[in-house]
Amino acid sequence: MDIRLTEDLAELPAAEWDALAGANPTLRHAFLHALQASGCAVPATGWRARFLTAWRDGVLVGALPLYLKSHSWGEFVFDWAWAEAYERHGLAYYPKAVAAVPFTPVSGPRLLAADPAVRTALVDAALDLARSDGLSSLHILFPGPDEAQELARRGLLLRQGVQLHWRNPGYRDFEDYLAALRHDKRKKVRQERRRVAEAGIQFDHLEGQDIGPDDWRFFMRCYEATHRRFDSPIALNLDFFLRIGAAMPDNLLLIVARRAGQAIASAFCLRAGDALYGRSWGALEQHPGLHFETCYYQAIDYCIGRGIALFEGGAQGEHKLARGFLPSVTWSAHWLAEPRFADAVAHYLDREAGGIARYVDELNERGPFRT
C-alpha cells in the first residue's frame, strides 16, 4: 500500500473517489472539487488541501479529505477557547490539520475506505503529517458514531455535539405529520404556515436539470443578502453553485418562494438516497414565518412526498425542536501535540460529555410529539 499526499483533487480519479465516498453528496469528488476550483476552500481563504490517499497496484483504495487551517471558521465544531488558551501560553494553535467537508456540518465517513487496514493507515498518516509539519493538532469533524469509536481506539479524543434532525416514520402527508405533534406545537406550525399563505407566497421545488443558471444567480442574491443582514462571512460563491449544478444535478434541490409571481426567497438542499440536507437559504423580503416555511416546512413536505426518512436542517437552532426535530448526537475526534493541553482538553471533554447527555435528555423531555 502506498500513501500519497495530493493538494488538487482534480488529479484524483473521480469515479474511484466516489466509489469510496458512498452516498453522502458532500463527499462526492464533484462537491469537494467545486469548493477548490471556485476559490471557496483554498489557501487564500484558510483551507489548504492536503488530501491523503491510499493506493494498491495503481488503484485508489482509501482517502481522507484533509486541510491545513489557519483559522477555525467554517467548521461548526468550536475550538476558539482552545486556540485562545494556546495563545495565552505563547504557543501557536494555527496551522492545524482538519479532516472535514468545508462549511458543511453534515456527518458522514471521513476515512473513505472499506478495508480496516487502509483506514488505520490513513489515520496514522494524518498523525504523522501533523507531527512532521509541527502542527498543533489534528481534528476529524463529523464522523459517524462507529468511525468515532474507531478513531478513539487510535488514541484521538472524542467530543460530542448535538444537532436537531427530523425523521419520517412513514407519514402519509403533512397533515398526518401534524397530527403526531402536541396540540400547542401543531397550532403554532399551522399559524406560521397560514401567515405565509395569507401573504400570497407560494413555493416551487426545483430539482436536478430544472435548476438553471438564473436560478443559481437568484439563490446567490438571497444567500448574500441574508449573510450581509447578519454580518456573517459569505463562504460560498456563484461559481461553486454553478459547478455543482452542472456536475451533480441529481443531488440538488432549490426551494423557491414567490410572491405576486416574483421570487423572493430560496433554500438550497442536498439529497442522496434516504436523506435530505438543508444547507443555505436567503430572502430578499421579510415576512413572518417565511424562514420556517422555506427552510423547514417545505423540506418536510418534500421528504414526506418522496418517502425520505431523514432531514438534517443544519447546525444549532433549538427553535427546530418545536417544529418536529429531535436531538441527535454528533461526533468529532481530536489529537493535540502538546501533552499538557491534551490532558486539559481530555478532562474538559469528559465534563462536556456529561453536559451534552443532560442537554439531550432535557430536549427529549421537551419533545414536540404526543406521547
mmCIF file of C-alpha atoms in Angstrom:
data_model
loop_
_atom_site.group_PDB
_atom_site.id
_atom_site.type_symbol
_atom_site.label_atom_id
_atom_site.label_comp_id
_atom_site.label_asym_id
_atom_site.label_seq_id
_atom_site.Cartn_x
_atom_site.Cartn_y
_atom_site.Cartn_z
ATOM 1 C CA MET A 1 0.000 0.000 0.000
ATOM 2 C CA ASP A 2 1.221 3.440 -0.960
ATOM 3 C CA ILE A 3 0.109 6.577 0.924
ATOM 4 C CA ARG A 4 0.236 9.778 -1.111
ATOM 5 C CA LEU A 5 -0.432 13.462 -0.475
ATOM 6 C CA THR A 6 -2.448 15.446 -3.041
ATOM 7 C CA GLU A 7 -3.331 19.142 -2.987
ATOM 8 C CA ASP A 8 -5.521 19.244 -6.111
ATOM 9 C CA LEU A 9 -8.496 16.916 -6.152
ATOM 10 C CA ALA A 10 -8.608 17.176 -9.950
ATOM 11 C CA GLU A 11 -5.548 14.886 -10.006
ATOM 12 C CA LEU A 12 -7.536 12.041 -8.430
ATOM 13 C CA PRO A 13 -9.918 9.721 -10.351
ATOM 14 C CA ALA A 14 -13.451 10.917 -9.673
ATOM 15 C CA ALA A 15 -15.162 7.540 -10.154
ATOM 16 C CA GLU A 16 -12.773 5.756 -7.789
ATOM 17 C CA TRP A 17 -13.134 8.528 -5.190
ATOM 18 C CA ASP A 18 -16.939 8.400 -5.385
ATOM 19 C CA ALA A 19 -16.932 4.623 -5.029
ATOM 20 C CA LEU A 20 -15.136 5.080 -1.707
ATOM 21 C CA ALA A 21 -17.246 8.036 -0.556
ATOM 22 C CA GLY A 22 -20.612 6.296 -0.775
ATOM 23 C CA ALA A 23 -23.953 8.077 -0.994
ATOM 24 C CA ASN A 24 -23.214 11.226 1.015
ATOM 25 C CA PRO A 25 -23.261 14.056 -1.565
ATOM 26 C CA THR A 26 -20.968 16.326 0.464
ATOM 27 C CA LEU A 27 -18.154 13.799 -0.005
ATOM 28 C CA ARG A 28 -18.508 13.445 -3.745
ATOM 29 C CA HIS A 29 -15.496 14.335 -5.860
ATOM 30 C CA ALA A 30 -17.558 16.972 -7.706
ATOM 31 C CA PHE A 31 -18.610 18.710 -4.473
ATOM 32 C CA LEU A 32 -15.134 18.871 -2.925
ATOM 33 C CA HIS A 33 -13.524 19.793 -6.239
ATOM 34 C CA ALA A 34 -16.040 22.605 -6.748
ATOM 35 C CA LEU A 35 -15.056 24.042 -3.361
ATOM 36 C CA GLN A 36 -11.451 24.159 -4.572
ATOM 37 C CA ALA A 37 -11.950 25.209 -8.182
ATOM 38 C CA SER A 38 -14.332 28.038 -7.248
ATOM 39 C CA GLY A 39 -11.840 29.506 -4.784
ATOM 40 C CA CYS A 40 -14.053 28.867 -1.736
ATOM 41 C CA ALA A 41 -11.795 26.372 0.065
ATOM 42 C CA VAL A 42 -8.246 27.312 -0.951
ATOM 43 C CA PRO A 43 -5.132 28.562 0.857
ATOM 44 C CA ALA A 44 -6.180 32.194 0.340
ATOM 45 C CA THR A 45 -9.348 31.538 2.370
ATOM 46 C CA GLY A 46 -7.531 29.494 5.015
ATOM 47 C CA TRP A 47 -8.133 25.989 3.590
ATOM 48 C CA ARG A 48 -5.020 24.314 2.170
ATOM 49 C CA ALA A 49 -5.937 20.894 0.824
ATOM 50 C CA ARG A 50 -3.698 18.005 1.879
ATOM 51 C CA PHE A 51 -5.785 15.036 0.764
ATOM 52 C CA LEU A 52 -4.325 11.735 1.943
ATOM 53 C CA THR A 53 -4.870 8.813 -0.410
ATOM 54 C CA ALA A 54 -4.040 5.115 -0.261
ATOM 55 C CA TRP A 55 -3.206 3.083 -3.380
ATOM 56 C CA ARG A 56 -2.738 -0.594 -4.218
ATOM 57 C CA ASP A 57 -1.457 -1.589 -7.642
ATOM 58 C CA GLY A 58 -2.353 1.814 -9.023
ATOM 59 C CA VAL A 59 -5.939 1.694 -7.715
ATOM 60 C CA LEU A 60 -7.301 4.213 -5.203
ATOM 61 C CA VAL A 61 -8.383 2.205 -2.142
ATOM 62 C CA GLY A 62 -8.655 4.898 0.525
ATOM 63 C CA ALA A 63 -8.833 8.649 1.071
ATOM 64 C CA LEU A 64 -9.060 11.245 3.828
ATOM 65 C CA PRO A 65 -10.251 14.808 2.972
ATOM 66 C CA LEU A 66 -7.689 16.792 4.970
ATOM 67 C CA TYR A 67 -6.926 20.511 5.113
ATOM 68 C CA LEU A 68 -4.388 22.696 6.865
ATOM 69 C CA LYS A 69 -6.306 25.535 8.511
ATOM 70 C CA SER A 70 -5.120 28.997 9.508
ATOM 71 C CA HIS A 71 -8.355 29.742 11.418
ATOM 72 C CA SER A 72 -11.414 27.937 12.787
ATOM 73 C CA TRP A 73 -14.136 29.407 10.572
ATOM 74 C CA GLY A 74 -16.439 27.134 8.593
ATOM 75 C CA GLU A 75 -16.014 24.074 10.817
ATOM 76 C CA PHE A 76 -19.049 24.103 13.186
ATOM 77 C CA VAL A 77 -17.083 22.344 15.933
ATOM 78 C CA PHE A 78 -15.969 25.283 18.018
ATOM 79 C CA ASP A 79 -12.394 25.263 19.329
ATOM 80 C CA TRP A 80 -11.889 29.021 19.759
ATOM 81 C CA ALA A 81 -11.281 28.568 23.505
ATOM 82 C CA TRP A 82 -8.535 26.039 22.776
ATOM 83 C CA ALA A 83 -6.878 28.460 20.371
ATOM 84 C CA GLU A 84 -7.078 31.266 22.937
ATOM 85 C CA ALA A 85 -5.533 29.038 25.607
ATOM 86 C CA TYR A 86 -2.610 28.258 23.304
ATOM 87 C CA GLU A 87 -2.161 31.957 22.574
ATOM 88 C CA ARG A 88 -2.173 32.876 26.283
ATOM 89 C CA HIS A 89 0.671 30.407 26.818
ATOM 90 C CA GLY A 90 2.703 31.732 23.912
ATOM 91 C CA LEU A 91 2.039 28.731 21.662
ATOM 92 C CA ALA A 92 0.782 28.696 18.077
ATOM 93 C CA TYR A 93 -2.518 26.899 17.554
ATOM 94 C CA TYR A 94 -2.571 27.588 13.815
ATOM 95 C CA PRO A 95 -1.933 25.994 11.434
ATOM 96 C CA LYS A 96 -3.834 22.885 12.428
ATOM 97 C CA ALA A 97 -4.988 19.858 10.425
ATOM 98 C CA VAL A 98 -8.712 19.346 9.885
ATOM 99 C CA ALA A 99 -10.421 16.396 8.205
ATOM 100 C CA ALA A 100 -13.804 17.756 7.212
ATOM 101 C CA VAL A 101 -16.033 18.996 4.433
ATOM 102 C CA PRO A 102 -15.569 22.784 4.400
ATOM 103 C CA PHE A 103 -18.561 24.851 5.557
ATOM 104 C CA THR A 104 -20.643 21.677 5.965
ATOM 105 C CA PRO A 105 -21.799 20.315 9.359
ATOM 106 C CA VAL A 106 -23.060 17.047 7.885
ATOM 107 C CA SER A 107 -21.997 13.768 9.478
ATOM 108 C CA GLY A 108 -20.541 11.074 7.270
ATOM 109 C CA PRO A 109 -17.476 8.910 6.728
ATOM 110 C CA ARG A 110 -14.106 10.630 6.835
ATOM 111 C CA LEU A 111 -11.911 7.553 6.448
ATOM 112 C CA LEU A 112 -13.026 6.665 2.939
ATOM 113 C CA ALA A 113 -12.013 3.006 2.809
ATOM 114 C CA ALA A 114 -13.716 -0.319 3.391
ATOM 115 C CA ASP A 115 -10.533 -2.164 4.440
ATOM 116 C CA PRO A 116 -9.784 -1.652 8.171
ATOM 117 C CA ALA A 117 -6.046 -1.785 7.441
ATOM 118 C CA VAL A 118 -6.373 1.093 4.961
ATOM 119 C CA ARG A 119 -8.409 3.107 7.439
ATOM 120 C CA THR A 120 -5.750 2.618 10.096
ATOM 121 C CA ALA A 121 -3.036 3.627 7.643
ATOM 122 C CA LEU A 122 -4.916 6.850 6.807
ATOM 123 C CA VAL A 123 -5.237 7.822 10.479
ATOM 124 C CA ASP A 124 -1.581 7.077 11.096
ATOM 125 C CA ALA A 125 -0.580 9.073 8.028
ATOM 126 C CA ALA A 126 -2.609 12.058 9.225
ATOM 127 C CA LEU A 127 -0.955 11.910 12.641
ATOM 128 C CA ASP A 128 2.495 11.573 11.033
ATOM 129 C CA LEU A 129 1.758 14.592 8.852
ATOM 130 C CA ALA A 130 0.679 16.664 11.861
ATOM 131 C CA ARG A 131 3.849 15.713 13.734
ATOM 132 C CA SER A 132 6.263 16.165 10.834
ATOM 133 C CA ASP A 133 4.782 19.570 9.926
ATOM 134 C CA GLY A 134 4.898 20.721 13.544
ATOM 135 C CA LEU A 135 1.146 21.282 13.690
ATOM 136 C CA SER A 136 -0.622 21.922 16.966
ATOM 137 C CA SER A 137 -3.417 19.440 16.375
ATOM 138 C CA LEU A 138 -5.473 17.156 14.170
ATOM 139 C CA HIS A 139 -9.278 17.370 14.156
ATOM 140 C CA ILE A 140 -11.611 14.935 12.391
ATOM 141 C CA LEU A 141 -15.047 16.535 12.282
ATOM 142 C CA PHE A 142 -18.476 14.920 11.998
ATOM 143 C CA PRO A 143 -17.500 11.250 11.528
ATOM 144 C CA GLY A 144 -20.228 8.712 12.107
ATOM 145 C CA PRO A 145 -20.501 7.112 15.574
ATOM 146 C CA ASP A 146 -18.758 3.861 14.627
ATOM 147 C CA GLU A 147 -15.925 5.732 12.961
ATOM 148 C CA ALA A 148 -15.618 7.985 16.015
ATOM 149 C CA GLN A 149 -15.057 4.931 18.201
ATOM 150 C CA GLU A 150 -12.508 3.650 15.700
ATOM 151 C CA LEU A 151 -10.630 6.959 15.985
ATOM 152 C CA ALA A 152 -10.760 6.758 19.775
ATOM 153 C CA ARG A 153 -9.052 3.384 19.587
ATOM 154 C CA ARG A 154 -6.254 5.102 17.634
ATOM 155 C CA GLY A 155 -5.768 7.477 20.569
ATOM 156 C CA LEU A 156 -7.833 10.504 19.498
ATOM 157 C CA LEU A 157 -10.050 12.315 21.999
ATOM 158 C CA LEU A 158 -13.774 12.215 21.275
ATOM 159 C CA ARG A 159 -16.088 15.183 21.509
ATOM 160 C CA GLN A 160 -19.868 15.181 21.260
ATOM 161 C CA GLY A 161 -22.214 17.788 19.878
ATOM 162 C CA VAL A 162 -25.944 17.992 19.252
ATOM 163 C CA GLN A 163 -27.951 18.688 16.132
ATOM 164 C CA LEU A 164 -31.715 18.576 15.663
ATOM 165 C CA HIS A 165 -32.922 16.260 12.891
ATOM 166 C CA TRP A 166 -36.369 15.496 11.501
ATOM 167 C CA ARG A 167 -37.262 11.858 10.909
ATOM 168 C CA ASN A 168 -40.047 10.379 8.824
ATOM 169 C CA PRO A 169 -41.567 7.126 10.128
ATOM 170 C CA GLY A 170 -43.818 6.977 7.059
ATOM 171 C CA TYR A 171 -46.205 9.946 7.241
ATOM 172 C CA ARG A 172 -48.939 9.904 4.595
ATOM 173 C CA ASP A 173 -48.887 13.695 4.175
ATOM 174 C CA PHE A 174 -48.121 16.902 6.087
ATOM 175 C CA GLU A 175 -51.412 16.717 7.998
ATOM 176 C CA ASP A 176 -50.528 13.209 9.165
ATOM 177 C CA TYR A 177 -47.227 14.614 10.462
ATOM 178 C CA LEU A 178 -49.027 17.493 12.211
ATOM 179 C CA ALA A 179 -51.378 15.032 13.882
ATOM 180 C CA ALA A 180 -48.391 13.452 15.623
ATOM 181 C CA LEU A 181 -47.439 16.785 17.273
ATOM 182 C CA ARG A 182 -48.725 18.041 20.597
ATOM 183 C CA HIS A 183 -51.648 20.437 20.284
ATOM 184 C CA ASP A 184 -49.648 23.593 21.081
ATOM 185 C CA LYS A 185 -46.908 22.717 18.587
ATOM 186 C CA ARG A 186 -49.419 21.772 15.896
ATOM 187 C CA LYS A 187 -51.255 25.072 16.420
ATOM 188 C CA LYS A 188 -48.003 27.043 16.141
ATOM 189 C CA VAL A 189 -46.990 25.374 12.870
ATOM 190 C CA ARG A 190 -50.416 25.977 11.357
ATOM 191 C CA GLN A 191 -50.328 29.645 12.393
ATOM 192 C CA GLU A 192 -46.904 30.129 10.818
ATOM 193 C CA ARG A 193 -47.927 28.446 7.592
ATOM 194 C CA ARG A 194 -51.156 30.438 7.443
ATOM 195 C CA ARG A 195 -49.292 33.772 7.748
ATOM 196 C CA VAL A 196 -47.096 32.853 4.802
ATOM 197 C CA ALA A 197 -50.062 31.737 2.697
ATOM 198 C CA GLU A 198 -52.012 34.898 3.584
ATOM 199 C CA ALA A 199 -49.055 36.963 2.337
ATOM 200 C CA GLY A 200 -49.660 35.381 -1.064
ATOM 201 C CA ILE A 201 -46.406 33.407 -1.018
ATOM 202 C CA GLN A 202 -46.201 30.181 -2.996
ATOM 203 C CA PHE A 203 -43.373 27.701 -3.479
ATOM 204 C CA ASP A 204 -41.628 25.788 -6.230
ATOM 205 C CA HIS A 205 -39.354 22.781 -5.724
ATOM 206 C CA LEU A 206 -36.691 22.797 -8.436
ATOM 207 C CA GLU A 207 -34.695 19.591 -8.858
ATOM 208 C CA GLY A 208 -31.775 18.457 -10.945
ATOM 209 C CA GLN A 209 -31.709 19.720 -14.502
ATOM 210 C CA ASP A 210 -34.657 22.027 -13.781
ATOM 211 C CA ILE A 211 -32.262 24.291 -11.847
ATOM 212 C CA GLY A 212 -30.720 26.676 -14.377
ATOM 213 C CA PRO A 213 -28.004 29.328 -14.102
ATOM 214 C CA ASP A 214 -30.588 32.058 -13.483
ATOM 215 C CA ASP A 215 -31.966 30.086 -10.536
ATOM 216 C CA TRP A 216 -28.479 29.875 -9.021
ATOM 217 C CA ARG A 217 -27.946 33.601 -9.598
ATOM 218 C CA PHE A 218 -31.181 34.346 -7.768
ATOM 219 C CA PHE A 219 -30.272 31.998 -4.936
ATOM 220 C CA MET A 220 -26.897 33.718 -4.636
ATOM 221 C CA ARG A 221 -28.609 37.111 -4.285
ATOM 222 C CA CYS A 222 -30.694 35.720 -1.420
ATOM 223 C CA TYR A 223 -27.722 33.980 0.200
ATOM 224 C CA GLU A 224 -25.585 37.121 0.110
ATOM 225 C CA ALA A 225 -28.423 39.351 1.349
ATOM 226 C CA THR A 226 -29.044 37.206 4.409
ATOM 227 C CA HIS A 227 -25.359 36.900 5.283
ATOM 228 C CA ARG A 228 -24.938 40.651 4.989
ATOM 229 C CA ARG A 229 -28.010 41.218 7.125
ATOM 230 C CA PHE A 230 -26.489 39.196 9.954
ATOM 231 C CA ASP A 231 -22.915 40.358 9.242
ATOM 232 C CA SER A 232 -21.683 36.783 8.756
ATOM 233 C CA PRO A 233 -18.968 35.616 6.337
ATOM 234 C CA ILE A 234 -20.037 34.687 2.810
ATOM 235 C CA ALA A 235 -18.253 31.368 2.351
ATOM 236 C CA LEU A 236 -19.634 30.188 -0.993
ATOM 237 C CA ASN A 237 -19.827 31.899 -4.372
ATOM 238 C CA LEU A 238 -21.826 31.637 -7.579
ATOM 239 C CA ASP A 239 -19.091 29.676 -9.348
ATOM 240 C CA PHE A 240 -19.357 26.942 -6.715
ATOM 241 C CA PHE A 241 -23.112 26.578 -7.212
ATOM 242 C CA LEU A 242 -22.831 26.615 -10.995
ATOM 243 C CA ARG A 243 -20.187 23.897 -10.823
ATOM 244 C CA ILE A 244 -22.191 21.515 -8.641
ATOM 245 C CA GLY A 245 -25.296 22.353 -10.674
ATOM 246 C CA ALA A 246 -23.543 21.052 -13.769
ATOM 247 C CA ALA A 247 -21.670 18.152 -12.161
ATOM 248 C CA MET A 248 -24.152 16.613 -9.698
ATOM 249 C CA PRO A 249 -27.692 17.844 -10.530
ATOM 250 C CA ASP A 250 -29.422 14.725 -9.220
ATOM 251 C CA ASN A 251 -28.277 15.608 -5.691
ATOM 252 C CA LEU A 252 -29.672 19.145 -5.692
ATOM 253 C CA LEU A 253 -32.913 20.803 -4.619
ATOM 254 C CA LEU A 254 -33.791 24.502 -4.660
ATOM 255 C CA ILE A 255 -36.905 25.633 -2.810
ATOM 256 C CA VAL A 256 -38.038 28.978 -4.238
ATOM 257 C CA ALA A 257 -40.614 31.270 -2.613
ATOM 258 C CA ARG A 258 -42.611 33.577 -4.893
ATOM 259 C CA ARG A 259 -44.953 36.481 -4.129
ATOM 260 C CA ALA A 260 -47.057 38.004 -6.901
ATOM 261 C CA GLY A 261 -45.076 35.916 -9.357
ATOM 262 C CA GLN A 262 -41.715 37.283 -8.226
ATOM 263 C CA ALA A 263 -39.103 35.133 -6.497
ATOM 264 C CA ILE A 264 -38.370 36.495 -3.005
ATOM 265 C CA ALA A 265 -36.531 33.719 -1.133
ATOM 266 C CA SER A 266 -34.730 30.441 -1.720
ATOM 267 C CA ALA A 267 -33.288 27.487 0.191
ATOM 268 C CA PHE A 268 -30.611 25.113 -1.089
ATOM 269 C CA CYS A 269 -30.645 21.425 -0.123
ATOM 270 C CA LEU A 270 -28.609 18.362 -0.995
ATOM 271 C CA ARG A 271 -30.235 14.985 -1.459
ATOM 272 C CA ALA A 272 -28.868 11.453 -1.500
ATOM 273 C CA GLY A 273 -30.934 8.306 -1.192
ATOM 274 C CA ASP A 274 -32.895 8.384 2.039
ATOM 275 C CA ALA A 275 -31.652 11.751 3.345
ATOM 276 C CA LEU A 276 -32.087 15.454 2.634
ATOM 277 C CA TYR A 277 -29.599 18.024 3.916
ATOM 278 C CA GLY A 278 -30.657 21.644 4.300
ATOM 279 C CA ARG A 279 -27.630 23.795 3.659
ATOM 280 C CA SER A 280 -28.213 27.514 2.998
ATOM 281 C CA TRP A 281 -31.028 29.960 2.492
ATOM 282 C CA GLY A 282 -31.719 33.638 1.954
ATOM 283 C CA ALA A 283 -34.529 36.135 1.391
ATOM 284 C CA LEU A 284 -34.950 39.468 -0.345
ATOM 285 C CA GLU A 285 -38.135 40.286 1.604
ATOM 286 C CA GLN A 286 -39.006 39.754 5.244
ATOM 287 C CA HIS A 287 -42.332 38.102 6.107
ATOM 288 C CA PRO A 288 -43.485 36.410 9.346
ATOM 289 C CA GLY A 289 -42.850 32.684 9.142
ATOM 290 C CA LEU A 290 -41.029 32.847 5.789
ATOM 291 C CA HIS A 291 -37.798 31.371 7.175
ATOM 292 C CA PHE A 292 -39.539 28.409 8.820
ATOM 293 C CA GLU A 293 -41.709 27.723 5.785
ATOM 294 C CA THR A 294 -38.895 27.952 3.238
ATOM 295 C CA CYS A 295 -36.243 26.083 5.220
ATOM 296 C CA TYR A 296 -38.262 23.549 7.229
ATOM 297 C CA TYR A 297 -41.909 23.022 6.307
ATOM 298 C CA GLN A 298 -41.343 22.900 2.553
ATOM 299 C CA ALA A 299 -38.442 20.468 3.059
ATOM 300 C CA ILE A 300 -40.529 18.301 5.391
ATOM 301 C CA ASP A 301 -43.356 18.263 2.831
ATOM 302 C CA TYR A 302 -40.829 17.301 0.153
ATOM 303 C CA CYS A 303 -39.495 14.435 2.295
ATOM 304 C CA ILE A 304 -42.966 13.108 3.062
ATOM 305 C CA GLY A 305 -43.951 13.206 -0.600
ATOM 306 C CA ARG A 306 -40.886 11.220 -1.623
ATOM 307 C CA GLY A 307 -40.602 8.879 1.349
ATOM 308 C CA ILE A 308 -37.276 10.368 2.512
ATOM 309 C CA ALA A 309 -36.533 9.191 6.053
ATOM 310 C CA LEU A 310 -34.165 11.893 7.342
ATOM 311 C CA PHE A 311 -33.960 15.668 7.035
ATOM 312 C CA GLU A 312 -30.945 17.397 8.547
ATOM 313 C CA GLY A 313 -31.699 21.108 8.725
ATOM 314 C CA GLY A 314 -28.214 22.307 9.654
ATOM 315 C CA ALA A 315 -26.355 23.078 12.853
ATOM 316 C CA GLN A 316 -27.722 24.646 16.044
ATOM 317 C CA GLY A 317 -31.233 26.032 16.468
ATOM 318 C CA GLU A 318 -33.397 24.948 19.412
ATOM 319 C CA HIS A 319 -36.298 26.565 17.539
ATOM 320 C CA LYS A 320 -36.329 23.403 15.407
ATOM 321 C CA LEU A 321 -37.496 21.356 18.408
ATOM 322 C CA ALA A 322 -40.960 22.916 18.411
ATOM 323 C CA ARG A 323 -41.246 22.098 14.710
ATOM 324 C CA GLY A 324 -40.745 18.361 14.966
ATOM 325 C CA PHE A 325 -36.961 17.994 15.043
ATOM 326 C CA LEU A 326 -35.334 15.779 17.681
ATOM 327 C CA PRO A 327 -31.799 15.778 19.117
ATOM 328 C CA SER A 328 -29.091 13.680 17.507
ATOM 329 C CA VAL A 329 -25.548 13.367 18.867
ATOM 330 C CA THR A 330 -22.700 14.298 16.531
ATOM 331 C CA TRP A 331 -19.029 13.449 16.946
ATOM 332 C CA SER A 332 -15.558 14.813 16.389
ATOM 333 C CA ALA A 333 -12.111 13.383 17.175
ATOM 334 C CA HIS A 334 -9.041 15.373 18.251
ATOM 335 C CA TRP A 335 -5.307 14.955 18.725
ATOM 336 C CA LEU A 336 -3.183 17.698 20.323
ATOM 337 C CA ALA A 337 0.587 17.662 20.084
ATOM 338 C CA GLU A 338 1.257 19.459 23.390
ATOM 339 C CA PRO A 339 0.768 16.860 26.185
ATOM 340 C CA ARG A 340 -0.299 19.426 28.809
ATOM 341 C CA PHE A 341 -3.047 20.768 26.582
ATOM 342 C CA ALA A 342 -4.074 17.268 25.506
ATOM 343 C CA ASP A 343 -4.594 16.334 29.166
ATOM 344 C CA ALA A 344 -6.505 19.541 29.890
ATOM 345 C CA VAL A 345 -8.740 19.069 26.842
ATOM 346 C CA ALA A 346 -9.359 15.422 27.775
ATOM 347 C CA HIS A 347 -10.628 16.491 31.226
ATOM 348 C CA TYR A 348 -12.733 19.232 29.647
ATOM 349 C CA LEU A 349 -14.295 16.816 27.150
ATOM 350 C CA ASP A 350 -15.206 14.399 29.953
ATOM 351 C CA ARG A 351 -17.114 17.181 31.730
ATOM 352 C CA GLU A 352 -18.627 18.431 28.487
ATOM 353 C CA ALA A 353 -19.907 14.955 27.600
ATOM 354 C CA GLY A 354 -21.903 14.859 30.824
ATOM 355 C CA GLY A 355 -23.413 18.222 29.948
ATOM 356 C CA ILE A 356 -24.284 17.025 26.447
ATOM 357 C CA ALA A 357 -26.058 13.968 27.859
ATOM 358 C CA ARG A 358 -28.105 16.147 30.209
ATOM 359 C CA TYR A 359 -28.900 18.557 27.376
ATOM 360 C CA VAL A 360 -30.151 15.743 25.134
ATOM 361 C CA ASP A 361 -32.330 14.438 27.971
ATOM 362 C CA GLU A 362 -33.748 17.931 28.505
ATOM 363 C CA LEU A 363 -34.541 18.334 24.810
ATOM 364 C CA ASN A 364 -36.238 14.944 24.703
ATOM 365 C CA GLU A 365 -38.322 15.854 27.763
ATOM 366 C CA ARG A 366 -39.469 18.973 25.885
ATOM 367 C CA GLY A 367 -40.161 16.937 22.757
ATOM 368 C CA PRO A 368 -42.901 18.131 20.390
ATOM 369 C CA PHE A 369 -44.661 14.845 19.802
ATOM 370 C CA ARG A 370 -47.672 13.398 21.558
ATOM 371 C CA THR A 371 -46.925 10.533 23.905
#
